[in-house]
């Protein structure tokens, strides 16, 4: 993809209300390839009780396996009407962390958080780090930990600029042969705050 096409794709994706097909097209161009064979959408009783006030439904559009075997799920989380993309971000992050742990201990997630009444939405990256610990009975269990200071989110949409997203993703889109490693995806989110437009750490 040439530079102008990359910039146009970022603008179309991130300077408009959320559009599933546009989001999927962007993800496909960022990652080059991912497994679409096990997509699903869950709601109602499949949302854990502790998150039902915030999450209406969620869907997995695919799983990306990086060259080192790290697994990243690509998700769309539909928020309750009463929940804005800017509220309850800790609950949103914790919901994704629980999901990643329970769905085969995935290493990270790329997530679109979408509120039904807003023109803006949130594109987030959550990375898990698993540590194993012994229980009092001598069993080994997983203890998950968020990577400190590496949970990042872009606030995007009709009312937002895509300047920072362009600086993060243009080069990745141009290099459409290279398959990204997890740490490279993390680096795309983990940059200095260049503007106050929409780049937020949470």
mmCIF file of C-alpha atoms in Angstrom:
data_model
loop_
_atom_site.group_PDB
_atom_site.id
_atom_site.type_symbol
_atom_site.label_atom_id
_atom_site.label_comp_id
_atom_site.label_asym_id
_atom_site.label_seq_id
_atom_site.Cartn_x
_atom_site.Cartn_y
_atom_site.Cartn_z
ATOM 1 C CA UNK A 1 0.000 0.000 0.000
ATOM 2 C CA UNK A 2 1.358 3.443 -0.872
ATOM 3 C CA UNK A 3 1.561 6.273 1.652
ATOM 4 C CA UNK A 4 -1.430 8.221 0.350
ATOM 5 C CA UNK A 5 -3.641 5.108 0.376
ATOM 6 C CA UNK A 6 -2.497 4.349 3.925
ATOM 7 C CA UNK A 7 -3.389 7.856 5.115
ATOM 8 C CA UNK A 8 -6.758 7.658 3.378
ATOM 9 C CA UNK A 9 -7.552 4.300 4.991
ATOM 10 C CA UNK A 10 -6.702 5.665 8.445
ATOM 11 C CA UNK A 11 -8.873 8.751 7.912
ATOM 12 C CA UNK A 12 -11.805 6.726 6.607
ATOM 13 C CA UNK A 13 -11.553 4.301 9.522
ATOM 14 C CA UNK A 14 -10.844 6.674 12.394
ATOM 15 C CA UNK A 15 -12.557 9.943 11.441
ATOM 16 C CA UNK A 16 -16.011 8.406 11.082
ATOM 17 C CA UNK A 17 -18.533 6.667 13.318
ATOM 18 C CA UNK A 18 -17.660 3.003 13.806
ATOM 19 C CA UNK A 19 -18.229 0.843 10.748
ATOM 20 C CA UNK A 20 -17.572 -2.873 11.135
ATOM 21 C CA UNK A 21 -16.562 -3.507 7.533
ATOM 22 C CA UNK A 22 -14.165 -0.550 7.529
ATOM 23 C CA UNK A 23 -12.649 -1.708 10.827
ATOM 24 C CA UNK A 24 -12.140 -5.249 9.511
ATOM 25 C CA UNK A 25 -10.539 -3.908 6.330
ATOM 26 C CA UNK A 26 -8.145 -1.782 8.405
ATOM 27 C CA UNK A 27 -7.230 -4.738 10.647
ATOM 28 C CA UNK A 28 -6.637 -6.980 7.625
ATOM 29 C CA UNK A 29 -4.252 -4.419 6.175
ATOM 30 C CA UNK A 30 -2.408 -3.937 9.471
ATOM 31 C CA UNK A 31 -1.989 -7.655 10.207
ATOM 32 C CA UNK A 32 -1.917 -8.980 6.595
ATOM 33 C CA UNK A 33 -3.546 -12.236 7.684
ATOM 34 C CA UNK A 34 -5.477 -13.680 10.610
ATOM 35 C CA UNK A 35 -7.720 -16.646 11.368
ATOM 36 C CA UNK A 36 -11.379 -15.848 10.666
ATOM 37 C CA UNK A 37 -12.605 -19.425 11.122
ATOM 38 C CA UNK A 38 -13.799 -19.070 14.725
ATOM 39 C CA UNK A 39 -15.773 -15.855 14.773
ATOM 40 C CA UNK A 40 -18.665 -15.476 17.192
ATOM 41 C CA UNK A 41 -20.968 -12.942 18.827
ATOM 42 C CA UNK A 42 -22.173 -13.316 22.413
ATOM 43 C CA UNK A 43 -24.679 -11.405 24.541
ATOM 44 C CA UNK A 44 -27.139 -11.856 27.395
ATOM 45 C CA UNK A 45 -26.240 -14.677 29.765
ATOM 46 C CA UNK A 46 -22.802 -14.981 28.125
ATOM 47 C CA UNK A 47 -21.757 -11.618 29.569
ATOM 48 C CA UNK A 48 -20.372 -12.114 33.115
ATOM 49 C CA UNK A 49 -22.631 -10.557 35.761
ATOM 50 C CA UNK A 50 -19.968 -8.101 36.897
ATOM 51 C CA UNK A 51 -19.866 -6.537 33.411
ATOM 52 C CA UNK A 52 -23.555 -6.590 32.418
ATOM 53 C CA UNK A 53 -23.989 -2.933 33.357
ATOM 54 C CA UNK A 54 -21.382 -1.948 30.776
ATOM 55 C CA UNK A 55 -21.209 -4.529 27.975
ATOM 56 C CA UNK A 56 -24.240 -5.372 25.823
ATOM 57 C CA UNK A 57 -22.514 -7.839 23.495
ATOM 58 C CA UNK A 58 -19.139 -8.633 22.008
ATOM 59 C CA UNK A 59 -17.839 -10.425 18.967
ATOM 60 C CA UNK A 60 -14.572 -11.917 17.854
ATOM 61 C CA UNK A 61 -13.742 -11.200 14.247
ATOM 62 C CA UNK A 62 -10.529 -13.182 14.256
ATOM 63 C CA UNK A 63 -7.331 -14.319 15.940
ATOM 64 C CA UNK A 64 -3.875 -13.246 14.815
ATOM 65 C CA UNK A 65 -0.839 -15.410 15.549
ATOM 66 C CA UNK A 66 2.420 -13.511 15.306
ATOM 67 C CA UNK A 67 5.691 -15.018 13.977
ATOM 68 C CA UNK A 68 6.652 -16.010 17.541
ATOM 69 C CA UNK A 69 3.362 -17.798 18.194
ATOM 70 C CA UNK A 70 1.770 -15.052 20.330
ATOM 71 C CA UNK A 71 -2.010 -14.957 19.960
ATOM 72 C CA UNK A 72 -4.017 -11.743 19.665
ATOM 73 C CA UNK A 73 -7.804 -11.706 19.458
ATOM 74 C CA UNK A 74 -9.527 -8.975 17.456
ATOM 75 C CA UNK A 75 -12.765 -7.964 19.148
ATOM 76 C CA UNK A 76 -15.677 -5.561 18.904
ATOM 77 C CA UNK A 77 -17.335 -4.763 22.237
ATOM 78 C CA UNK A 78 -20.762 -3.133 22.053
ATOM 79 C CA UNK A 79 -21.413 -1.013 25.132
ATOM 80 C CA UNK A 80 -24.744 -0.494 26.872
ATOM 81 C CA UNK A 81 -26.652 2.591 25.765
ATOM 82 C CA UNK A 82 -26.035 4.233 29.147
ATOM 83 C CA UNK A 83 -22.272 3.662 28.900
ATOM 84 C CA UNK A 84 -20.190 6.130 26.916
ATOM 85 C CA UNK A 85 -16.835 5.125 25.466
ATOM 86 C CA UNK A 86 -15.210 7.484 27.964
ATOM 87 C CA UNK A 87 -16.884 6.051 31.077
ATOM 88 C CA UNK A 88 -16.027 2.859 32.926
ATOM 89 C CA UNK A 89 -12.763 2.316 31.063
ATOM 90 C CA UNK A 90 -11.400 0.197 33.905
ATOM 91 C CA UNK A 91 -14.422 -2.093 33.657
ATOM 92 C CA UNK A 92 -13.973 -2.314 29.890
ATOM 93 C CA UNK A 93 -10.304 -3.217 30.270
ATOM 94 C CA UNK A 94 -11.030 -5.770 33.001
ATOM 95 C CA UNK A 95 -13.707 -7.361 30.831
ATOM 96 C CA UNK A 96 -11.170 -7.842 28.040
ATOM 97 C CA UNK A 97 -8.563 -9.177 30.477
ATOM 98 C CA UNK A 98 -11.001 -11.775 31.776
ATOM 99 C CA UNK A 99 -11.940 -12.716 28.235
ATOM 100 C CA UNK A 100 -8.298 -13.105 27.142
ATOM 101 C CA UNK A 101 -7.487 -15.289 30.134
ATOM 102 C CA UNK A 102 -10.540 -17.521 29.767
ATOM 103 C CA UNK A 103 -10.224 -17.915 25.998
ATOM 104 C CA UNK A 104 -7.036 -19.935 26.026
ATOM 105 C CA UNK A 105 -4.771 -17.424 27.748
ATOM 106 C CA UNK A 106 -4.436 -15.127 24.751
ATOM 107 C CA UNK A 107 -1.501 -12.725 24.845
ATOM 108 C CA UNK A 108 -3.318 -9.555 23.833
ATOM 109 C CA UNK A 109 -6.408 -8.033 22.305
ATOM 110 C CA UNK A 110 -7.127 -5.370 19.700
ATOM 111 C CA UNK A 111 -10.565 -4.045 20.550
ATOM 112 C CA UNK A 112 -13.096 -1.565 19.203
ATOM 113 C CA UNK A 113 -15.361 -0.298 21.994
ATOM 114 C CA UNK A 114 -18.571 1.016 20.457
ATOM 115 C CA UNK A 115 -21.396 2.924 22.134
ATOM 116 C CA UNK A 116 -24.762 2.884 20.306
ATOM 117 C CA UNK A 117 -25.539 6.582 20.715
ATOM 118 C CA UNK A 118 -22.109 8.076 20.006
ATOM 119 C CA UNK A 119 -20.280 9.042 16.841
ATOM 120 C CA UNK A 120 -16.933 8.437 18.553
ATOM 121 C CA UNK A 121 -15.493 5.063 19.555
ATOM 122 C CA UNK A 122 -12.363 3.660 21.167
ATOM 123 C CA UNK A 123 -9.632 1.538 19.576
ATOM 124 C CA UNK A 124 -7.715 -0.213 22.350
ATOM 125 C CA UNK A 125 -4.782 -2.519 22.866
ATOM 126 C CA UNK A 126 -4.639 -4.662 26.010
ATOM 127 C CA UNK A 127 -1.627 -6.866 26.622
ATOM 128 C CA UNK A 128 -1.592 -9.679 29.149
ATOM 129 C CA UNK A 129 1.389 -11.066 31.003
ATOM 130 C CA UNK A 130 0.857 -14.401 32.692
ATOM 131 C CA UNK A 131 2.727 -15.485 35.764
ATOM 132 C CA UNK A 132 2.395 -18.940 37.233
ATOM 133 C CA UNK A 133 2.048 -19.397 40.973
ATOM 134 C CA UNK A 134 1.591 -22.354 43.283
ATOM 135 C CA UNK A 135 -1.605 -22.726 45.260
ATOM 136 C CA UNK A 136 -1.538 -23.858 48.919
ATOM 137 C CA UNK A 137 -2.361 -27.363 47.628
ATOM 138 C CA UNK A 138 0.723 -27.346 45.425
ATOM 139 C CA UNK A 139 -1.123 -26.882 42.139
ATOM 140 C CA UNK A 140 0.144 -24.413 39.568
ATOM 141 C CA UNK A 141 -2.282 -21.770 38.363
ATOM 142 C CA UNK A 142 -2.054 -18.732 36.137
ATOM 143 C CA UNK A 143 -1.962 -15.301 37.709
ATOM 144 C CA UNK A 144 -2.541 -12.628 35.110
ATOM 145 C CA UNK A 145 -0.962 -9.199 35.212
ATOM 146 C CA UNK A 146 -1.473 -6.182 32.995
ATOM 147 C CA UNK A 147 1.674 -4.739 31.524
ATOM 148 C CA UNK A 148 2.297 -1.586 33.588
ATOM 149 C CA UNK A 149 1.762 1.670 31.664
ATOM 150 C CA UNK A 150 1.143 -0.204 28.415
ATOM 151 C CA UNK A 151 -2.610 -0.202 28.197
ATOM 152 C CA UNK A 152 -3.400 2.324 25.507
ATOM 153 C CA UNK A 153 -6.405 3.550 23.665
ATOM 154 C CA UNK A 154 -7.194 5.854 20.770
ATOM 155 C CA UNK A 155 -10.409 7.856 21.015
ATOM 156 C CA UNK A 156 -11.531 8.059 17.395
ATOM 157 C CA UNK A 157 -14.631 8.863 15.379
ATOM 158 C CA UNK A 158 -16.468 11.635 13.595
ATOM 159 C CA UNK A 159 -15.474 14.308 16.115
ATOM 160 C CA UNK A 160 -11.800 13.326 16.360
ATOM 161 C CA UNK A 161 -8.656 13.873 14.295
ATOM 162 C CA UNK A 162 -6.591 10.997 12.908
ATOM 163 C CA UNK A 163 -3.224 12.797 13.021
ATOM 164 C CA UNK A 164 -1.766 10.632 15.792
ATOM 165 C CA UNK A 165 -3.144 7.418 14.289
ATOM 166 C CA UNK A 166 -1.465 8.319 11.013
ATOM 167 C CA UNK A 167 1.880 8.756 12.749
ATOM 168 C CA UNK A 168 1.438 5.332 14.389
ATOM 169 C CA UNK A 169 0.073 3.195 11.571
ATOM 170 C CA UNK A 170 1.087 4.623 8.174
ATOM 171 C CA UNK A 171 4.463 2.863 8.058
ATOM 172 C CA UNK A 172 2.879 -0.431 9.126
ATOM 173 C CA UNK A 173 0.277 -0.173 6.356
ATOM 174 C CA UNK A 174 2.929 0.647 3.752
ATOM 175 C CA UNK A 175 4.952 -2.456 4.649
ATOM 176 C CA UNK A 176 2.318 -4.995 3.635
ATOM 177 C CA UNK A 177 4.706 -7.958 3.410
ATOM 178 C CA UNK A 178 5.991 -7.992 6.993
ATOM 179 C CA UNK A 179 3.901 -9.893 9.558
ATOM 180 C CA UNK A 180 3.906 -7.938 12.805
ATOM 181 C CA UNK A 181 5.179 -9.300 16.081
ATOM 182 C CA UNK A 182 3.270 -8.576 19.283
ATOM 183 C CA UNK A 183 5.899 -6.100 20.478
ATOM 184 C CA UNK A 184 5.594 -4.156 17.204
ATOM 185 C CA UNK A 185 1.837 -3.841 17.669
ATOM 186 C CA UNK A 186 2.468 -2.678 21.216
ATOM 187 C CA UNK A 187 4.945 -0.082 19.976
ATOM 188 C CA UNK A 188 2.342 1.337 17.590
ATOM 189 C CA UNK A 189 0.266 2.234 20.653
ATOM 190 C CA UNK A 190 3.104 2.923 23.082
ATOM 191 C CA UNK A 191 4.337 6.320 21.904
ATOM 192 C CA UNK A 192 4.845 9.710 23.502
ATOM 193 C CA UNK A 193 1.733 11.853 23.577
ATOM 194 C CA UNK A 194 2.261 13.987 20.501
ATOM 195 C CA UNK A 195 -1.037 15.810 20.587
ATOM 196 C CA UNK A 196 -3.902 16.301 22.985
ATOM 197 C CA UNK A 197 -6.399 15.353 20.315
ATOM 198 C CA UNK A 198 -7.358 11.816 21.232
ATOM 199 C CA UNK A 199 -4.458 9.697 22.378
ATOM 200 C CA UNK A 200 -5.013 8.496 25.925
ATOM 201 C CA UNK A 201 -3.378 6.068 28.294
ATOM 202 C CA UNK A 202 -5.675 4.357 30.773
#
